[in-house]
Every structure is written in structure tokens, then in C-alpha cells.
Coordinates of N, CA and C in Angstrom, one line a residue:
X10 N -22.1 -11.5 -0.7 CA -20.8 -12.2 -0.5 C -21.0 -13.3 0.5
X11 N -20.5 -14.5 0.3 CA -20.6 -15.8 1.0 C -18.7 -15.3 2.2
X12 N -19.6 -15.9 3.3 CA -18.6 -15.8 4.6 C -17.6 -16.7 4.3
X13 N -18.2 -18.0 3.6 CA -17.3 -19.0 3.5 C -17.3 -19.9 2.2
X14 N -16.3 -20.0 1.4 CA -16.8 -20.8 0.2 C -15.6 -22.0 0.1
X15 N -16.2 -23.3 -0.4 CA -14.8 -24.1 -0.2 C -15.0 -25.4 -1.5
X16 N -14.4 -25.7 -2.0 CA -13.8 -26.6 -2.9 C -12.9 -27.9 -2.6
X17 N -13.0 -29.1 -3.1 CA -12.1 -30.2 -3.0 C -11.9 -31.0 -4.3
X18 N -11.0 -31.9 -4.4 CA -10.7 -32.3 -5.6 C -10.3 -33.5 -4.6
X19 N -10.5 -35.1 -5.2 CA -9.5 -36.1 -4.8 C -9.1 -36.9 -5.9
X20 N -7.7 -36.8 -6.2 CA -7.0 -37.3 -7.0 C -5.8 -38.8 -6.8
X21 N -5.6 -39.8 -8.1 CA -4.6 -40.7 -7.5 C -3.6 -40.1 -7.5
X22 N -2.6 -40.1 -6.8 CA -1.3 -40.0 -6.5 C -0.4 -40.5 -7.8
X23 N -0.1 -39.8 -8.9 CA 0.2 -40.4 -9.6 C 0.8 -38.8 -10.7
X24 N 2.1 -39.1 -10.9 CA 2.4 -37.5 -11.7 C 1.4 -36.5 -12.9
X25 N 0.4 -36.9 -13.7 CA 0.0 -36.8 -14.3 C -1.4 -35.9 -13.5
X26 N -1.4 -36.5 -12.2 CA -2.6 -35.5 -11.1 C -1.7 -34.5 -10.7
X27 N -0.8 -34.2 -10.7 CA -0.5 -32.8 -10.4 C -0.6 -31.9 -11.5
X28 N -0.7 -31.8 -12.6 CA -1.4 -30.9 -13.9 C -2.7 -30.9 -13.5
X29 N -3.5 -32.0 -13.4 CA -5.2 -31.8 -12.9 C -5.3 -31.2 -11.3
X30 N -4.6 -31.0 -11.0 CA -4.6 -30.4 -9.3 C -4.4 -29.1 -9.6
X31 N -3.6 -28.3 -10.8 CA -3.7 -27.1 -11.0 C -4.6 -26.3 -11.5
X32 N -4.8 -27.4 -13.1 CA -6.4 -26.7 -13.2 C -7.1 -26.9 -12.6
X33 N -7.5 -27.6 -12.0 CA -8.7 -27.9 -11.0 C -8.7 -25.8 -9.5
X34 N -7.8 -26.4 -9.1 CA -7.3 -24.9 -8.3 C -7.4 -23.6 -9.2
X35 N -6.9 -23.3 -10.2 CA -7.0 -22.3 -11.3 C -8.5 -22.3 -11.3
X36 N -9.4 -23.2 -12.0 CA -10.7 -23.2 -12.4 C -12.0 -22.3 -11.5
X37 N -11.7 -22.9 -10.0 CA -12.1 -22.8 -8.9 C -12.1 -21.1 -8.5
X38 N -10.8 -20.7 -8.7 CA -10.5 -19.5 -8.5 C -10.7 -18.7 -9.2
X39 N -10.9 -19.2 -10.9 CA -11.3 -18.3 -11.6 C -13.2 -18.0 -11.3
X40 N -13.9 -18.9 -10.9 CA -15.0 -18.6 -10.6 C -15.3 -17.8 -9.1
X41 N -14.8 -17.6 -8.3 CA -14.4 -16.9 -7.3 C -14.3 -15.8 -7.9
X42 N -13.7 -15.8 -8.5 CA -13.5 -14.2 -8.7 C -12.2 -13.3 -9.1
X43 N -11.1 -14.2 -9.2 CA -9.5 -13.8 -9.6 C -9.3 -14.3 -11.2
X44 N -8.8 -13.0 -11.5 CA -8.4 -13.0 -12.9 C -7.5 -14.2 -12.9
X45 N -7.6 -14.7 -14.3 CA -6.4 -15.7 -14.8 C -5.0 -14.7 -14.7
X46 N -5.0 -13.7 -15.4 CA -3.8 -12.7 -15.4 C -3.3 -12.4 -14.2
X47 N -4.0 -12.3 -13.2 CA -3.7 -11.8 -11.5 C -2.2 -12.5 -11.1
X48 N -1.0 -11.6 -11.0 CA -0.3 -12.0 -10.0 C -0.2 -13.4 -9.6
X49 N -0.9 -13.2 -8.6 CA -1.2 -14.0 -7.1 C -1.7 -15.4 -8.3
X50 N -2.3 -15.2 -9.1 CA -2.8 -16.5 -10.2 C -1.6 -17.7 -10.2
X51 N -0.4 -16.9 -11.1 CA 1.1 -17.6 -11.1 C 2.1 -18.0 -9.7
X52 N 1.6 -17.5 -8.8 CA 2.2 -17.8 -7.4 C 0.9 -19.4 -7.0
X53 N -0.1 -19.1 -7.0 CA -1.4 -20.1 -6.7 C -1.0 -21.3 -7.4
X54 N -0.7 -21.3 -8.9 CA -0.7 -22.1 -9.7 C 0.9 -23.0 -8.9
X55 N 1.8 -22.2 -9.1 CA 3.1 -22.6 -8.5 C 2.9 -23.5 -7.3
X56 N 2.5 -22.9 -6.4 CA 2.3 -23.4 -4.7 C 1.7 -24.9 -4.8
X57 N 0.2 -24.7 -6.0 CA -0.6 -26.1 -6.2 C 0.2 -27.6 -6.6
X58 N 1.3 -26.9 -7.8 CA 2.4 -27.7 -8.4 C 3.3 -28.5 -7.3
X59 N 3.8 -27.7 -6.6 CA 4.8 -28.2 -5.5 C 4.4 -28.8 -4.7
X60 N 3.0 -28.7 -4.2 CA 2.3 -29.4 -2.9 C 2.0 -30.8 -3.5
X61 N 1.3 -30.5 -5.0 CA 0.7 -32.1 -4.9 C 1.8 -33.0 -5.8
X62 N 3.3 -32.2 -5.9 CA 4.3 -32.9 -6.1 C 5.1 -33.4 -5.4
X63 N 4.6 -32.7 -4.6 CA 5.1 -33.6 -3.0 C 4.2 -34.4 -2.6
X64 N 3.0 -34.4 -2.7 CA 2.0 -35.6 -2.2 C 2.0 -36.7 -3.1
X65 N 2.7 -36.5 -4.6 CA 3.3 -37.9 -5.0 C 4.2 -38.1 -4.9
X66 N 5.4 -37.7 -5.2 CA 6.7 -38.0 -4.6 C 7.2 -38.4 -3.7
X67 N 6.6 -37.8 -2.6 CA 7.6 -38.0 -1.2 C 6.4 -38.6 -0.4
X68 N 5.2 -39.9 -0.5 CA 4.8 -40.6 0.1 C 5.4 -41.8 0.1
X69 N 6.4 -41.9 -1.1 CA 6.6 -44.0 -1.0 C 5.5 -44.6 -0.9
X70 N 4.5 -44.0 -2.1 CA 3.6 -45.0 -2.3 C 2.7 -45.7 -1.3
X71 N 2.8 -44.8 -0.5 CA 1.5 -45.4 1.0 C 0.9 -44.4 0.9
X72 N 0.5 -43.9 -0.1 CA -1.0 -42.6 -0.3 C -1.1 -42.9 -1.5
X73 N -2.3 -43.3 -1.9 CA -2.6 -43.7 -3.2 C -3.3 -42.6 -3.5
X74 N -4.3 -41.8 -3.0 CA -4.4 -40.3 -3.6 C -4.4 -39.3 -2.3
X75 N -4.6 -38.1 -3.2 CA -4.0 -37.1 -2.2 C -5.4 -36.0 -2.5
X76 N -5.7 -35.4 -1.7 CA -6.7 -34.4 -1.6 C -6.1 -32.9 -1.6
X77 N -7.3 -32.2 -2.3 CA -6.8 -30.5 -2.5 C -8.0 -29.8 -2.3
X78 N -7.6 -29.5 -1.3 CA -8.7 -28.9 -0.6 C -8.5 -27.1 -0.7
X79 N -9.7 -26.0 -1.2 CA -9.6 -24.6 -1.3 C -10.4 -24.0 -0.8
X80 N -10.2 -23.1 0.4 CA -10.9 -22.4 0.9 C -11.2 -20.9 0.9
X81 N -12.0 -20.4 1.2 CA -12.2 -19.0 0.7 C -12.8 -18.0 2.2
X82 N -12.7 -17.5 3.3 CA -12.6 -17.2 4.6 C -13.1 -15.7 4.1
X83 N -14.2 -15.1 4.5 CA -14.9 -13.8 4.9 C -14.5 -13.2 3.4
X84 N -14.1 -13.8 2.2 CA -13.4 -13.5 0.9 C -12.3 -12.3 1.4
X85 N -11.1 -12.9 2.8 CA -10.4 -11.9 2.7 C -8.9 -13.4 2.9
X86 N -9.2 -14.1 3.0 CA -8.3 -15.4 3.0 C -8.3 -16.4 2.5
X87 N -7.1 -16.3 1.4 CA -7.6 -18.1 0.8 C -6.6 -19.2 1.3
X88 N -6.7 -20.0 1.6 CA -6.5 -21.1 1.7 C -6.6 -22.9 1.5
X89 N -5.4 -22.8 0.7 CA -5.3 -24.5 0.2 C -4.2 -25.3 0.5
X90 N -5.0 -26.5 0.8 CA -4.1 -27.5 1.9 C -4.4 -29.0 0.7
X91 N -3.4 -30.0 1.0 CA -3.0 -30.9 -0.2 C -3.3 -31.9 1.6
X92 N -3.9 -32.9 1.1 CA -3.8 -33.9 2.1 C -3.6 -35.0 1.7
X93 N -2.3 -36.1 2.4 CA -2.6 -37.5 1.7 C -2.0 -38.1 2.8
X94 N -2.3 -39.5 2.6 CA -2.3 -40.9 4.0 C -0.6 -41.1 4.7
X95 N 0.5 -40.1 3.9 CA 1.3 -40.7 4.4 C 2.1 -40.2 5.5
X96 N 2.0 -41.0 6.7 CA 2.1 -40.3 8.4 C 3.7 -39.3 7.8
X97 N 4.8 -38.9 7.4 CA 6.0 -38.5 7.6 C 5.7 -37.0 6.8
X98 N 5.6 -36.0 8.2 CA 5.8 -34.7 8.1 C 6.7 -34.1 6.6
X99 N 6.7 -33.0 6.3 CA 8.0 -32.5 5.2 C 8.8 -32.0 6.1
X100 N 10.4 -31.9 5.6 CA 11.2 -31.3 6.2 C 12.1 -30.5 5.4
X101 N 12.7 -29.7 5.9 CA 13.4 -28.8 5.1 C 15.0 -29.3 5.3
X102 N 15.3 -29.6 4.4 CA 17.1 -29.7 4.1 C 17.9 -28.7 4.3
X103 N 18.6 -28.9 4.7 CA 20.1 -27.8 5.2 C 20.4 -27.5 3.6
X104 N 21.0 -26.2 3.6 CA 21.2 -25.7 2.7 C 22.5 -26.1 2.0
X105 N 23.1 -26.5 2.8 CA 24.4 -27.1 2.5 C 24.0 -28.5 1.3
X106 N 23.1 -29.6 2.1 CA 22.5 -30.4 1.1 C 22.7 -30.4 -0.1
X107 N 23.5 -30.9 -1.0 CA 23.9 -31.1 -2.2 C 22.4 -31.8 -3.3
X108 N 21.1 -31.6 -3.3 CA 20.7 -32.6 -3.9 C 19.9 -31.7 -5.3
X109 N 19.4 -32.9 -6.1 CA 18.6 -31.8 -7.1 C 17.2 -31.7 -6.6
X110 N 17.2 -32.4 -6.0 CA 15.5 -32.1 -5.3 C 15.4 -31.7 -3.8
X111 N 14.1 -31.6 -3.5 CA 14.4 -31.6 -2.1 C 14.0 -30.1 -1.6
X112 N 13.5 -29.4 -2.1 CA 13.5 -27.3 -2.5 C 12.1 -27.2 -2.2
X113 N 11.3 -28.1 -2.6 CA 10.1 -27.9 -2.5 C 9.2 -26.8 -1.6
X114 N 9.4 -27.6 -0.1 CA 8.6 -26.9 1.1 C 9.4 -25.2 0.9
X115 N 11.1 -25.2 0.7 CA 11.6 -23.7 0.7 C 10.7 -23.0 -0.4
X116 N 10.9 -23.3 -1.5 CA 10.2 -22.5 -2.1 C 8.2 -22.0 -2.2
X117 N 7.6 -22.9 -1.1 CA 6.3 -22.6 -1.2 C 6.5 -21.8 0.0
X118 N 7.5 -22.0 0.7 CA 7.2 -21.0 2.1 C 7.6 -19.8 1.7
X119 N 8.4 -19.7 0.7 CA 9.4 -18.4 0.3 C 8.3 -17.6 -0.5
X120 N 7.5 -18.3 -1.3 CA 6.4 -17.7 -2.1 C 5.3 -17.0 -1.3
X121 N 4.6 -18.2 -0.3 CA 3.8 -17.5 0.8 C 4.0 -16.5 1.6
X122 N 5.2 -16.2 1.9 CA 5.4 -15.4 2.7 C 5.8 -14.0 1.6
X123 N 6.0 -13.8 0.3 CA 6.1 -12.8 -0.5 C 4.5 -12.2 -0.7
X124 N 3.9 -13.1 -0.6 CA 2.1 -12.5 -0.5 C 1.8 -12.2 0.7
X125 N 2.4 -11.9 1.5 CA 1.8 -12.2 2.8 C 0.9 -13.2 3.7
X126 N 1.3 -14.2 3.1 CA 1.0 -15.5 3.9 C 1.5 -16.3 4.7
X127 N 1.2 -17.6 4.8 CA 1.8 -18.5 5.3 C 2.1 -20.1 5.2
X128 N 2.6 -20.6 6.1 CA 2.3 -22.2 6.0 C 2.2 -22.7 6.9
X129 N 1.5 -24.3 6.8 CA 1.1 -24.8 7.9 C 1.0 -26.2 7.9
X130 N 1.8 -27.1 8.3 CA 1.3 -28.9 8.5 C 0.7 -29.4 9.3
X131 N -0.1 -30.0 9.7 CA -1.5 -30.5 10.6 C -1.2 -31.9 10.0
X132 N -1.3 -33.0 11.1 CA -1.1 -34.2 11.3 C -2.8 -34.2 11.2
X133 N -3.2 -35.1 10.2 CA -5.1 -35.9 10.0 C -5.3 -37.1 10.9
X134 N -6.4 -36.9 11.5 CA -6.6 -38.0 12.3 C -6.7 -39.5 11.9
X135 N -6.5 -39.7 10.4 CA -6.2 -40.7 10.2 C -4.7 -41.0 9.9
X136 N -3.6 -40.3 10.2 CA -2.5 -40.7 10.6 C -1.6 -40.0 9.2
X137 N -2.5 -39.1 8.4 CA -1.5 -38.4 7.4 C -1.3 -37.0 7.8
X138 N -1.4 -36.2 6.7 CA -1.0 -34.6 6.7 C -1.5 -34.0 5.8
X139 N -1.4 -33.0 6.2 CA -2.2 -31.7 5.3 C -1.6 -30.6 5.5
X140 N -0.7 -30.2 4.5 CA -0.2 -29.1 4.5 C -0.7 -27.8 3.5
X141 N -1.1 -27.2 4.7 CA -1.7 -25.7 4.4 C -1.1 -24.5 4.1
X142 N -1.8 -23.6 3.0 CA -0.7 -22.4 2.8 C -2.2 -21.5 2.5
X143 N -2.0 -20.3 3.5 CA -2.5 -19.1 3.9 C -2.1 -17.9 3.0
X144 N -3.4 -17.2 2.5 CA -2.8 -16.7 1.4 C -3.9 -14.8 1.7
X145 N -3.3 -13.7 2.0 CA -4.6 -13.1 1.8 C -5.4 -13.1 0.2
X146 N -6.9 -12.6 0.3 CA -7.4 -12.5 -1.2 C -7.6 -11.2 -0.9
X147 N -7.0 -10.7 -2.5 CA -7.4 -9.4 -2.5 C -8.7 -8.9 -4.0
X148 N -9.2 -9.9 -4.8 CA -10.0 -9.9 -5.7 C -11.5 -10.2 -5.3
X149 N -12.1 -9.2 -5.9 CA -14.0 -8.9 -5.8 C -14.1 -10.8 -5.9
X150 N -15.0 -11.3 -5.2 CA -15.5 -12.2 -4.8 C -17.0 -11.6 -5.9
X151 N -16.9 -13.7 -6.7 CA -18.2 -13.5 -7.5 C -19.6 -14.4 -6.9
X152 N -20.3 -14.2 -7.1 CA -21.3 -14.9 -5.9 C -21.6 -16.1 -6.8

């Protein structure tokens, strides 16, 4: 078993890369070692969707692509973080907030934390973000 295994993808910022951000994340994982059928598969898939729908969406077009980065920690933590150029943190809307969008970060933090995970935004030293979501792994790691 590898202590550390890790994966990246860099895509344009463009709706049509958020379907290739998922398989790309699915693919990765299925060779790791997680069934397609797994649970935690449809939560992964979900989380991938939202993040790099927010890394097109909510840049205004000052991130021309966005990175998806997967990591795999002592095969007891996975972790994937979506990175793109545009300096403005996510924020969570008041619930009161009337809008049809806008749910995103609630529901990946709502999901992470049903797996016993987490979340995380880290400011990139080139002036963007990368928002990380901490996930334990509980599937046989394939070498």
C-alpha cells in the first residue's frame, strides 16, 4: 500500500468541464480502489459537481481554468480540492436569501460532514483558492 497517492486534472473553466471533472474524479477512484456502486461514490461524484460548478460560475471569468486536484493520505483519507485564479473566497448566504442559486458550499459541507469529513478554503499563493473537502476512505486500496 502506497502512503501517498495523488492525481490532478487542469481543465478550462467552461460548463461542459464540470462533466469531465467528474469522470475524471470517478475514474481515478475507481482505480484506487472504490467500487463505482460505493455509497461514498454518489456523495464524491456530487461534491466534484458543485466544486467545479463553482469554479465556473462564481469566478466572473478571471479563471480561465480551474484545477482538481485528488489525494489519497496513508489510504485512510481522501481528499479533493478544485483550485482556480479567482482571489474571492465562497460564502455562505443567509438562509433567509431568496435566490435559486447560491446552495452550493451548504450542500458540500452538509454532505462532507455526513461522511465524516470536512471542508476547507486555503487562499493559493498566486492570489486564488482552493477549496478542499476531507473525506475518510474506507475501501481496499489497489496498488
Amino acid at each position: 500500500m502506497a502512503d501517498h497517492k495523488e492525481a490532478s486534472v487542469t481543465l478550462p473553466s467552461d460548463p461542459a468541464s464540470v462533466s469531465r471533472a467528474r469522470a475524471y474524479v470517478t475514474e481515478v477512484l475507481a482505480d484506487w480502489g472504490l467500487p463505482d456502486g460505493a455509497e461514498i461514490a454518489d456523495t464524491v461524484r456530487l461534491i466534484v459537481s458543485e466544486l467545479a460548478t463553482n469554479a465556473v460560475q462564481h469566478t466572473l471569468g478571471q479563471s480561465p481554468t480551474f484545477t482538481v486536484d485528488v489525494e489519497l493520505e496513508r489510504d485512510e483519507q481522501l481528499r479533493i480540492g478544485v483550485t482556480d485564479s479567482h482571489p474571492r473566497l465562497p460564502r455562505r448566504l443567509p438562509a433567509a436569501v431568496q435566490q435559486d442559486n447560491g446552495r452550493g458550499m451548504v450542500i458540500i459541507r452538509w454532505l462532507a460532514a455526513e461522511c465524516g469529513g470536512r471542508l476547507s478554503v486555503k487562499p493559493t499563493e498566486e492570489g486564488g483558492k482552493t477549496v478542499w473537502i476531507a473525506l475518510p476512505w474506507t475501501a481496499p486500496v489497489q496498488s
